Structures are given as structure tokens and as C-alpha cells.
XYZ file of C-alpha atoms in Angstrom:
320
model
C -2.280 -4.680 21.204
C -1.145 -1.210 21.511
C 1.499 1.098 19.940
C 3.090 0.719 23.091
C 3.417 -3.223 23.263
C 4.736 -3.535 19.989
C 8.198 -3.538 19.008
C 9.704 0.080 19.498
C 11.160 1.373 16.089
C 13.964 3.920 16.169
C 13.688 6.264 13.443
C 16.620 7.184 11.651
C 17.399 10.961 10.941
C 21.363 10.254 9.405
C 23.101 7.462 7.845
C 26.645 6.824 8.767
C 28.743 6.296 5.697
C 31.744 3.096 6.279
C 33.119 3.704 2.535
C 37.067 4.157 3.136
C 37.055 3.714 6.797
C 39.419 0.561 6.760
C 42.352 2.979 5.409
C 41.729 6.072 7.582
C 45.392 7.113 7.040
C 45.181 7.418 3.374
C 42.236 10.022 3.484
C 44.528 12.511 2.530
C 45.814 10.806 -0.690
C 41.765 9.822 -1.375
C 40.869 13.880 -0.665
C 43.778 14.567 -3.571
C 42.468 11.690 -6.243
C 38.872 12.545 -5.949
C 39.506 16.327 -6.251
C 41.311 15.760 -8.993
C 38.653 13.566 -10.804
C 36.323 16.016 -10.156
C 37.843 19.139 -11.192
C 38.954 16.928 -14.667
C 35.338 15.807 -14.899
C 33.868 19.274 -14.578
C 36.976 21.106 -16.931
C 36.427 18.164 -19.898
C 32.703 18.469 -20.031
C 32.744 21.766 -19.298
C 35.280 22.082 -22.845
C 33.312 19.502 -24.424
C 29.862 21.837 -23.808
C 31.312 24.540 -25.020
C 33.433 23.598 -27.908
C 30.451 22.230 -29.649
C 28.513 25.404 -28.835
C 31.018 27.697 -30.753
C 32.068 25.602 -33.251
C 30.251 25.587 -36.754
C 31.789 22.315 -37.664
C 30.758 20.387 -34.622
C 26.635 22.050 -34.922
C 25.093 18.388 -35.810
C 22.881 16.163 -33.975
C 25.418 13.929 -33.046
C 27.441 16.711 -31.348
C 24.261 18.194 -29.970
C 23.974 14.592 -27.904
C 27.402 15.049 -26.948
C 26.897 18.117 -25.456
C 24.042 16.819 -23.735
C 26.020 13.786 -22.421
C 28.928 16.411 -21.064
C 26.302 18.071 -18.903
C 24.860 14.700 -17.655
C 27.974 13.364 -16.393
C 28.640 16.559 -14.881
C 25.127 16.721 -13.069
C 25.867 12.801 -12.300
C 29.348 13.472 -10.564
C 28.102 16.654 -8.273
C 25.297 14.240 -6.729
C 28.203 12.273 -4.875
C 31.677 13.675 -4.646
C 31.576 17.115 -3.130
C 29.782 14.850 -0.623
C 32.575 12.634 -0.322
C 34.973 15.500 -0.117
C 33.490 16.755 2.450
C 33.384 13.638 4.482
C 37.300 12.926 3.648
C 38.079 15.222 6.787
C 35.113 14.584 8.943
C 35.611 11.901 11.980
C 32.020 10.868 11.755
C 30.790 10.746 7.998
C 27.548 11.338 7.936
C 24.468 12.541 5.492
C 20.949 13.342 6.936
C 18.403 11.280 5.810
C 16.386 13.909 3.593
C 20.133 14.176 1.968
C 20.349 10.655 1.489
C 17.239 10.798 -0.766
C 18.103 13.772 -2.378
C 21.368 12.034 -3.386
C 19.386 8.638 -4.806
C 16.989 10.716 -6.612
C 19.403 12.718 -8.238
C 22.626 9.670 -8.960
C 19.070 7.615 -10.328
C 17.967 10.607 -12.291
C 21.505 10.836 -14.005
C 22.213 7.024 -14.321
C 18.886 6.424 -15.590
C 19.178 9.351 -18.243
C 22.326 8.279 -19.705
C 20.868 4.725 -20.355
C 18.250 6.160 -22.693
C 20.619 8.838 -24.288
C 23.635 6.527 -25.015
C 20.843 4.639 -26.917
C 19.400 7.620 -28.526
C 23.243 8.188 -29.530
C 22.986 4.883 -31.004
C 20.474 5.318 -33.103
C 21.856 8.545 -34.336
C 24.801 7.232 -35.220
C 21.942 4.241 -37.009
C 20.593 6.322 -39.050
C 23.768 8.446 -39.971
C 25.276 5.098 -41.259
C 22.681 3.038 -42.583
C 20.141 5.893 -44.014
C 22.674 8.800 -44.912
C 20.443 10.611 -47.710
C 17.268 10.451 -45.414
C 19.629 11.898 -42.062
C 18.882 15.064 -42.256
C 14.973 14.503 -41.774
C 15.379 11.955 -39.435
C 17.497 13.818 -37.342
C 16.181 17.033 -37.753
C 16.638 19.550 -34.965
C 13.123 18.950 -33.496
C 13.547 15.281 -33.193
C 16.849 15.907 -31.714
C 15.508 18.227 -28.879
C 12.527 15.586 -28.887
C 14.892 12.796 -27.633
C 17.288 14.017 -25.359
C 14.007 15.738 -23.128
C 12.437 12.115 -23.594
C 15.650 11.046 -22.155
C 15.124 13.184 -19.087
C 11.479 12.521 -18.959
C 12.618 8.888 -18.703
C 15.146 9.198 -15.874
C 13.020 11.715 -13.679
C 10.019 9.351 -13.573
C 12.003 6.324 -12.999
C 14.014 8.290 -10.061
C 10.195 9.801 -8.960
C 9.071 6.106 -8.715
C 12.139 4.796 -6.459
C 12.738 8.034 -4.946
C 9.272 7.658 -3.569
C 9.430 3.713 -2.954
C 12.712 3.889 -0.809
C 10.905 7.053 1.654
C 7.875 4.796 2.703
C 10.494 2.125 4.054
C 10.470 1.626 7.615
C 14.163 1.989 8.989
C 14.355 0.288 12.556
C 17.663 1.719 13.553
C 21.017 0.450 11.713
C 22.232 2.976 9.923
C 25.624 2.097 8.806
C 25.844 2.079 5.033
C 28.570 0.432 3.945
C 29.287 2.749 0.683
C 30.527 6.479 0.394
C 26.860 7.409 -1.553
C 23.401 6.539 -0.929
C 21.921 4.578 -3.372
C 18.533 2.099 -3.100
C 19.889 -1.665 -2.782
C 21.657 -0.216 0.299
C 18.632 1.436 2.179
C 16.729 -1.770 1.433
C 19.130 -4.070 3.446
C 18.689 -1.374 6.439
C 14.759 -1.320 6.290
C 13.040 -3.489 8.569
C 9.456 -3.537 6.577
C 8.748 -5.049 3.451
C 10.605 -4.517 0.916
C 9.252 -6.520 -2.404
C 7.628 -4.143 -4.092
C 10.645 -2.305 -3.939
C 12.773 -5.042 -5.274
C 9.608 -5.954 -8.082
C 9.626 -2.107 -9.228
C 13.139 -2.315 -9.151
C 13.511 -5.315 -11.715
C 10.876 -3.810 -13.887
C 12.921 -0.691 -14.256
C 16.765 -2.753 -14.514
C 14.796 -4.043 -17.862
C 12.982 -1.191 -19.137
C 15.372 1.678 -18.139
C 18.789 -0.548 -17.839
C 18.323 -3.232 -19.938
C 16.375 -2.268 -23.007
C 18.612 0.769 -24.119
C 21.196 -1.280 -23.633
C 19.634 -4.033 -26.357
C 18.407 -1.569 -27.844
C 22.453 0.287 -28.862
C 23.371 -3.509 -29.625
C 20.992 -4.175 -32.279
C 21.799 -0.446 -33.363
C 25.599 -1.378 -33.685
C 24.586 -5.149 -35.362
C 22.612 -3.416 -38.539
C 25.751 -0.469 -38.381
C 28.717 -2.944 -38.769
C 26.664 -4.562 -40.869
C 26.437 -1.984 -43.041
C 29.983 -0.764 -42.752
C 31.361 -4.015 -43.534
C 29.198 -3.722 -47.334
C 31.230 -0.796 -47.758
C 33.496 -1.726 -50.900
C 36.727 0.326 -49.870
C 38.918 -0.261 -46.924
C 38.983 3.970 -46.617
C 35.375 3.984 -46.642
C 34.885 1.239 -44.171
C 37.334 3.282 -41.783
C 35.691 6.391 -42.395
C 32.274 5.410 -41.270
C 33.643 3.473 -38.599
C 35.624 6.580 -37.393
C 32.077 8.005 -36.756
C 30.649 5.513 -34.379
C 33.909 4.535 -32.601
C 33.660 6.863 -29.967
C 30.112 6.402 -28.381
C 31.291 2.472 -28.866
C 34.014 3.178 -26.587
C 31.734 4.683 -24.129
C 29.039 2.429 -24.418
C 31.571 -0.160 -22.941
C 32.659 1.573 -20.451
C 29.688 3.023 -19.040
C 27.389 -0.891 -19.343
C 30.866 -2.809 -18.545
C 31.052 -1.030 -15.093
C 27.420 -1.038 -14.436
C 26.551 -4.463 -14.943
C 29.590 -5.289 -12.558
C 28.503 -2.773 -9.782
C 25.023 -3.977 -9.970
C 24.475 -7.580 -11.231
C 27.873 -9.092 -9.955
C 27.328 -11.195 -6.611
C 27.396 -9.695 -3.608
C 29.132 -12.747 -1.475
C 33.165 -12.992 -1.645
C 33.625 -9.456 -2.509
C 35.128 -7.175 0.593
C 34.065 -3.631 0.848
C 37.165 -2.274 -1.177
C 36.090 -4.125 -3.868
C 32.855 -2.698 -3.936
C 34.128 1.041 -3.076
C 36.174 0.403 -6.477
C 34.255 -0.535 -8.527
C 31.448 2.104 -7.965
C 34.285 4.484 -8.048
C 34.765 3.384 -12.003
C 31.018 3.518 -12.244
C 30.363 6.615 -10.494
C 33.494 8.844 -10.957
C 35.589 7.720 -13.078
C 33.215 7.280 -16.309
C 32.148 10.501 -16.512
C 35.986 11.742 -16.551
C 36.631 9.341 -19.525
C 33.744 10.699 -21.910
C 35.203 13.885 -23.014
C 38.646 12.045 -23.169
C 37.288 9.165 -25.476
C 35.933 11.481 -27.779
C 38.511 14.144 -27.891
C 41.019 11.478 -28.385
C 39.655 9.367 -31.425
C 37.553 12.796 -33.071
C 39.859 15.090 -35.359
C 36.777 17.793 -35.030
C 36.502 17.862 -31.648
C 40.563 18.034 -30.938
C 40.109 20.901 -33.265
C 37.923 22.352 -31.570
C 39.418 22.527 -28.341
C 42.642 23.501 -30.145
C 40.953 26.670 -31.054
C 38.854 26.828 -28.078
C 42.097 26.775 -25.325
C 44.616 28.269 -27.962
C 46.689 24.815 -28.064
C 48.152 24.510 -31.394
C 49.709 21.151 -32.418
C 53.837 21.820 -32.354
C 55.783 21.750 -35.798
C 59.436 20.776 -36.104
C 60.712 22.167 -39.135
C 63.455 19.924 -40.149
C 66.260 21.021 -41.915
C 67.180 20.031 -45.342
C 71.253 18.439 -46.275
């Protein structure tokens, strides 16, 4: 049988994104909310980066993986909304199809990253707690540097790996994604080919990127409260727990809204839901970091005190 006598594959040059279609009126009103995410996003991190960089008090490891975080989440929002922006005022939102993998490799780069360096966080915070006199060895500067380019090293392979996966499918002509980003469970219900090795590589790496830094923080956080709770005084207790509340917080957040955006079933939920909750996942996480740890951290609110010349305000009150 010939080229010609089989079945005639149109190849797809653009995907046509359907995220916020059904409320075409509001685009406006999205255009405002999402610029003002990002800009928040970009000006908290940005702070965040920069207070820890000209502050003596905050040059320790577990600020140094702070400072690494701010510039993740502010790599992992500029994959996908200046995108969306754009496509707020377009009639027909589109993305090329080169840009569509550009977009996965980068959002899998970043997600994949911040798995491993929330658990290197983890085990900073670990060792901090549960092995204070042997901290400053452990944590030295080298093995700091060591982990967050591990954590890198990490995501780029696992985004090489997918990135690379999702361009040998074969895309027979739909090209409606029904999202306002690109990202790989979508592309594989538009191919056409087989797609389980895909969907294998893509388990293995939900447990070894996903999954395992995410055990991994939990038994990190078992042997810490452990340990705080064999702390004799209530202050104490508080104290250390003070430390570790934080990256806690975030923790949460971040694993809360990605285990609902990816391992929640698909049936029953219309596309609003879905455009929702990767908004939390996607754009709305990254916002909260710098806000988590601003909020419950006396040295970082200092920081930024002195940083944007905000001084707490003093009522003198007078005496009868």
C-alpha cells in the first residue's frame, strides 16, 4: 500500500487555545486579574531575591534556597501568562506548535525543579532541627550550591525526556486544546499515534520527580516534629517550629494544588473547573511564596522594611 492509499494526516503547525472562551465578555476583567498576579509575582520574588542578597542576617542556606525558589516561580510564571495576556485580546488564541513545546519544556522544567528543591528545603530545615551542632558542615555553602544545581539538573532532564516524547507524536488534525497553556496530558489526547510510552515515561517520572520529593519532605517533617515536640519548653518548641513553618505552608500549597490538577478525575469536572484550578497551580502559587514567608518570618519582614524604606508605624500614647 502506498503513502497515498493510506489515511491522509494533517499536520498541525498551531494549537487553538478554548481556556476562557465560554465568558468572552469578561476578558477584560481576566486581562486585569492576571496582570495583576503577574506583576505581584514578579515584584515579591523579585524583593524576596534581593532582600536576601543584601541582607547579612538573611546570608544562610535556608535563605539561599529561598532565593532560589523566588527565581523559580518567577521563571515558572513567564512560561504561561504573558502568553495568556496576549491572547486576552486576540479573537483567535493561538500558539504555534514549536511555541507549544517551548512552553511544556519550560512549565515542566520549573514544576519539576521545585519538586526536588521544596524537598531539598526540607531537608535543610532536617538537619537545622534535628542535627543543629553538625549544620554548619552539612549545609556548608558547597553542598548548598550542590543541591539547588542538582535540582535543575533534575527538572531539565525530566523536561528533555517529555519535551522530546510529546514532538515524535503524530497529530492528525484537532487542534483545539481545551486549556490556556500547553502542557503534555493535553497533546496526548490530540495525537493520533501511540501514545504509551508516553503515558509509561510519564508515570515513572509522577513517582520519581513528583512523588518521591514529595515523601521524601514528609518523612523530613515526621523526624522534625518529632524532634520539636522533645523540646522541654513551650518557647523552645515555638521557636524551632517558627523555622520550618513557612516552607510547611508552601509545601501545602504547592502538592495540595498539584495533586488536584493532575491526579483528580477528569469526568464531571467542566472546563472552568479545570481553568481554576491550574490557575491556583500555575499562577497563583508562585504569588503566595514570597507572601507566606514574609508574613510568618520577622527577618525577612525586616528585611524588606529596610529594603523598600517601610518602617512599622508607632503611636505614641499619651500619659494621664
Amino acid at each position: 500500500m502506498t503513502a497515498f492509499g493510506m489515511i491522509n494526516y494533517t499536520s498541525v503547525t498551531e494549537f487553538i487555545f478554548l481556556g476562557f472562551s465560554n465568558h468572552s465578555s469578561l476578558r477584560g476583567i481576566f486581562f486585569l486579574v492576571f496582570l495583576a498576579i503577574y506583576l505581584t509575582t514578579l515584584l515579591g520574588n523579585t524583593l524576596m531575591m534581593v532582600a536576601t542578597r543584601v541582607s547579612l542576617a538573611l546570608h544562610t542556606p535556608m535563605y539561599y534556597f529561598l532565593s532560589s525558589l523566588s527565581f523559580l516561580d518567577i521563571c515558572y510564571t513567564s512560561t504561561t501568562i504573558p502568553v495568556t495576556l496576549v491572547n486576552f485580546f486576540r479573537e483567535k488564541k493561538t500558539i504555534s506548535y514549536k511555541g507549544c513545546l517551548s512552553q511544556i519544556f519550560f512549565f515542566v522544567t520549573c514544576a519539576g525543579t521545585e519538586c526536588v528543591l521544596l524537598a531539598a528545603m526540607a531537608y535543610d530545615r532536617y538537619v537545622a532541627i534535628c542535627h543543629p551542632l553538625r549544620y554548619p558542615v552539612l549545609m556548608s555553602t558547597r553542598v548548598c550550591v550542590c543541591l539547588v544545581i542538582g535540582s535543575w539538573l533534575c527538572g531539565l532532564v525530566n523536561s528533555v525526556t517529555h519535551t522530546a516524547l510529546t514532538a515524535t507524536l503524530t497529530l492528525c488534525g484537532p487542534n483545539q486544546i481545551s486549556h490556556f497553556l500547553c502542557d503534555i496530558p493535553l497533546l496526548l489526547k490530540l495525537s493520533c499515534s501511540d501514545t504509551s510510552v508516553n503515558e509509561s515515561v510519564l508515570h515513572v517520572a509522577s513517582a520519581t520527580i513528583g512523588l518521591s520529593p514529595c515523601l521524601f519532605t514528609a518523612g523530613s517533617y515526621i523526624f522534625i516534629i518529632s524532634a520539636i515536640l522533645r523540646i522541654p519548653s513551650a518557647q523552645g518548641r515555638r521557636k524551632a517550629f517558627s523555622t520550618c513553618a513557612s516552607h510547611l505552608t508552601v509545601v501545602v500549597v504547592f502538592y495540595g494544588t498539584a495533586n488536584f490538577n493532575y491526579d483528580r478525575p477528569r469526568e464531571g469536572y467542566s472546563l472552568d473547573m479545570d481553568i481554576l484550578v491550574s490557575v491556583l497551580f500555575c499562577v497563583v502559587t508562585p504569588m503566595l511564596n514570597p507572601i507566606i514567608y514574609s508574613l510568618r518570618n520577622k527577618e525577612v519582614k525586616g528585611a524588606l522594611r529596610k529594603l523598600t524604606g517601610v518602617h512599622p508605624l508607632t503611636v505614641a500614647i499619651p500619659r494621664e
